[in-house]
Amino acid sequence: MKKLGTRITDEHKEKLIALCDLENLHQGEMIEKLIDYYLDNPVKDTDLEVKSEFIDQLELNESETKEVQDAVINSGQELKAIAKDGLMYKAKYLNTIQTSLCEIPKEELRSSTAKGVAAYKIEKCVEAIIEHNNNSPEPKDRVCLSKTLVQKLTGSNPRTVGQWFDEHHGLINDHNAKYQLTHSHNRRGAGFDYFQHLNLEYLKA
């Protein structure tokens, strides 16, 4: 019987050693196990095409793609099973955060530092502005959805507000275009109270 070739990278040597330690097997036994698994579970070309297409849809970069491919190989799981588990974990996490945020009393929102509260305040502020504009028969009563105004009302830092606006630029642009709103609509004078005008007094410091 021929000896195993020596042209194996240090990276894969480390992986083999790690697998041996995990399974409590000698290297030869581990290699036999991997060969048996490969022969019992041949990868079809169609499987590779589906995996490649799915990964392409996720728009992963090169290192992220390698991370996913290694996870599939190391776990022995189907890509769709890994994706499902990850998606459900993230969904439950986000739903838990949303539930927690909804339970924060309105009067505590301004000063709260809970995880996700900044985006939540921005979202609620934007929703209030949209609702106000939709219910205002007079154009002069409407206000423009702008980063400056939302930052002032929520107390959030400019970067956080800017990121939220970038992620929701379609919503922002469509609403402002609907009523032809520009920054000039927000020039109300020094004494104008936007918190009261938009029914957002609970966000007032």
Coordinates of C-alpha atoms in Angstrom, one line a residue:
M1 CA 0.0 0.0 0.0
K2 CA 1.3 3.4 -0.9
K3 CA 2.1 5.9 1.8
L4 CA 0.0 9.0 2.1
G5 CA 1.4 12.0 0.1
T6 CA 3.2 14.7 1.9
R7 CA 1.7 17.5 -0.2
I8 CA -0.9 18.6 2.4
T9 CA -1.0 22.2 3.6
D10 CA -0.3 23.1 7.2
E11 CA -3.9 24.4 7.4
H12 CA -5.3 21.1 6.5
K13 CA -2.9 19.3 8.8
E14 CA -4.2 21.4 11.7
K15 CA -7.8 20.6 10.7
L16 CA -7.0 16.9 10.6
I17 CA -5.4 17.0 14.0
A18 CA -8.4 18.9 15.4
L19 CA -10.8 16.3 14.0
C20 CA -8.7 13.5 15.4
D21 CA -8.8 15.1 18.8
L22 CA -12.5 15.7 18.5
E23 CA -13.3 12.1 17.5
N24 CA -10.5 10.6 19.7
L25 CA -9.1 8.8 16.7
H26 CA -5.7 8.2 15.2
Q27 CA -5.0 10.1 11.9
G28 CA -5.3 6.9 9.9
E29 CA -8.6 6.1 11.4
M30 CA -9.8 9.6 10.8
I31 CA -8.8 9.5 7.2
E32 CA -10.6 6.2 6.8
K33 CA -13.8 7.7 8.3
L34 CA -13.6 10.7 6.0
I35 CA -13.1 8.5 2.9
D36 CA -16.1 6.3 3.9
Y37 CA -18.3 9.3 4.5
Y38 CA -17.3 10.8 1.1
L39 CA -18.0 7.5 -0.7
D40 CA -21.4 7.1 1.1
N41 CA -22.4 10.7 0.5
P42 CA -21.3 11.6 -3.0
V43 CA -21.8 15.3 -4.0
K44 CA -23.7 15.6 -7.2
D45 CA -23.0 18.4 -9.7
T46 CA -26.5 19.7 -9.3
D47 CA -25.9 20.0 -5.5
L48 CA -22.8 22.1 -6.1
E49 CA -24.7 24.3 -8.6
V50 CA -27.6 24.9 -6.1
K51 CA -25.1 25.7 -3.3
S52 CA -23.1 28.1 -5.6
E53 CA -26.3 29.8 -6.7
F54 CA -27.6 30.2 -3.2
I55 CA -24.3 31.6 -2.0
D56 CA -24.2 34.0 -4.9
Q57 CA -27.6 35.4 -3.9
L58 CA -26.2 36.2 -0.4
E59 CA -23.6 38.4 -2.0
L60 CA -20.9 37.2 0.3
N61 CA -17.3 38.3 -0.1
E62 CA -14.5 35.8 -0.7
S63 CA -13.6 35.3 3.0
E64 CA -17.3 34.9 4.0
T65 CA -17.9 32.4 1.2
K66 CA -14.9 30.3 2.4
E67 CA -16.3 30.5 5.9
V68 CA -19.6 29.1 4.8
Q69 CA -18.1 26.4 2.6
D70 CA -15.8 25.3 5.5
A71 CA -18.8 25.2 7.8
V72 CA -20.7 22.9 5.4
I73 CA -17.6 20.6 5.1
N74 CA -16.8 20.5 8.9
S75 CA -20.4 20.0 10.1
G76 CA -21.5 17.5 7.5
Q77 CA -24.8 19.4 7.3
E78 CA -26.6 20.6 4.2
L79 CA -26.2 24.3 3.4
K80 CA -29.9 24.8 3.6
A81 CA -30.0 23.4 7.1
I82 CA -27.2 25.7 8.3
A83 CA -28.9 28.6 6.6
K84 CA -32.3 27.8 8.2
D85 CA -30.7 27.5 11.7
G86 CA -28.9 30.8 11.3
L87 CA -32.0 32.5 10.0
M88 CA -34.2 31.3 12.8
Y89 CA -31.7 32.2 15.4
K90 CA -31.4 35.8 14.0
A91 CA -35.2 36.1 13.7
K92 CA -35.8 35.0 17.3
Y93 CA -33.1 37.4 18.5
L94 CA -34.6 40.4 16.6
N95 CA -38.1 39.6 17.8
T96 CA -36.8 39.4 21.4
I97 CA -35.2 42.9 21.0
Q98 CA -38.4 44.3 19.4
T99 CA -40.5 43.0 22.2
S100 CA -38.2 44.4 24.8
L101 CA -38.2 47.8 23.1
C102 CA -42.0 47.9 22.9
E103 CA -42.1 47.4 26.7
I104 CA -39.9 50.5 27.4
P105 CA -42.2 53.3 28.7
K106 CA -42.4 56.2 26.2
E107 CA -41.1 58.7 28.7
E108 CA -37.9 56.6 29.2
L109 CA -37.1 56.2 25.5
R110 CA -35.1 59.4 25.1
S111 CA -32.6 58.5 27.8
S112 CA -32.6 54.7 27.3
T113 CA -29.4 53.0 26.2
A114 CA -30.9 49.6 25.6
K115 CA -29.6 47.6 22.6
G116 CA -31.5 48.7 19.5
V117 CA -33.2 51.6 21.1
A118 CA -31.5 54.2 18.8
A119 CA -32.9 52.6 15.7
Y120 CA -36.2 52.1 17.4
K121 CA -36.5 55.8 18.3
I122 CA -35.6 56.8 14.8
E123 CA -38.2 54.4 13.3
K124 CA -40.9 55.7 15.7
C125 CA -40.0 59.3 14.9
V126 CA -40.1 58.8 11.1
E127 CA -43.5 56.9 11.5
A128 CA -44.9 59.9 13.5
I129 CA -43.7 62.4 10.8
I130 CA -45.3 60.3 8.0
E131 CA -48.5 59.9 9.9
H132 CA -48.6 63.7 10.7
N133 CA -48.0 64.6 7.0
N134 CA -50.6 62.1 5.8
N135 CA -53.2 63.6 8.2
S136 CA -52.4 67.3 7.5
P137 CA -54.7 68.8 4.9
E138 CA -52.6 72.0 4.8
P139 CA -49.2 71.8 3.0
K140 CA -47.8 74.4 5.3
D141 CA -48.3 72.1 8.3
R142 CA -46.2 69.2 6.8
V143 CA -42.6 68.7 7.6
C144 CA -39.7 67.2 5.5
L145 CA -38.2 63.9 6.5
S146 CA -34.6 65.0 7.1
K147 CA -31.6 63.7 9.0
T148 CA -31.2 66.9 10.9
L149 CA -34.8 67.0 12.1
V150 CA -34.8 63.3 13.1
Q151 CA -31.5 63.7 14.9
K152 CA -32.9 66.7 16.9
L153 CA -36.0 64.8 17.9
T154 CA -34.4 61.5 18.9
G155 CA -31.1 62.7 20.3
S156 CA -29.4 60.1 18.3
N157 CA -25.9 60.7 16.9
P158 CA -25.6 61.8 13.2
R159 CA -23.9 58.6 12.1
T160 CA -26.7 56.4 13.4
V161 CA -29.4 58.6 11.8
G162 CA -27.4 58.7 8.6
Q163 CA -27.1 54.9 8.5
W164 CA -30.9 54.5 9.1
F165 CA -31.7 56.9 6.3
D166 CA -29.3 55.1 4.0
E167 CA -31.0 51.8 4.7
H168 CA -34.5 53.3 4.2
H169 CA -33.7 55.8 1.5
G170 CA -36.6 54.5 -0.7
L171 CA -39.2 55.2 2.0
I172 CA -37.7 58.6 2.8
N173 CA -37.4 59.8 -0.8
D174 CA -40.9 58.5 -1.8
H175 CA -42.6 60.2 1.1
N176 CA -40.9 63.6 0.6
A177 CA -41.6 63.3 -3.2
K178 CA -45.2 62.5 -2.5
Y179 CA -45.8 65.9 -0.9
Q180 CA -42.9 67.7 -2.6
L181 CA -41.2 68.3 0.7
T182 CA -37.8 70.0 1.0
H183 CA -35.6 71.3 3.8
S184 CA -37.3 74.7 3.4
H185 CA -40.5 73.2 4.9
N186 CA -38.6 72.8 8.2
R187 CA -37.7 76.5 8.5
R188 CA -40.2 77.4 11.3
G189 CA -38.4 79.9 13.4
A190 CA -36.4 79.5 16.7
G191 CA -39.5 79.1 18.9
F192 CA -41.2 76.4 16.9
D193 CA -41.8 73.2 18.9
Y194 CA -41.5 70.2 16.7
F195 CA -42.1 67.8 19.6
Q196 CA -45.6 69.2 20.2
H197 CA -46.3 69.7 16.4
L198 CA -45.6 66.0 15.7
N199 CA -47.0 64.6 19.0
L200 CA -43.5 63.4 20.0
E201 CA -43.3 65.2 23.4
Y202 CA -42.3 61.9 25.1
L203 CA -39.0 62.1 23.2
K204 CA -38.3 65.6 24.6
A205 CA -35.3 65.8 26.9

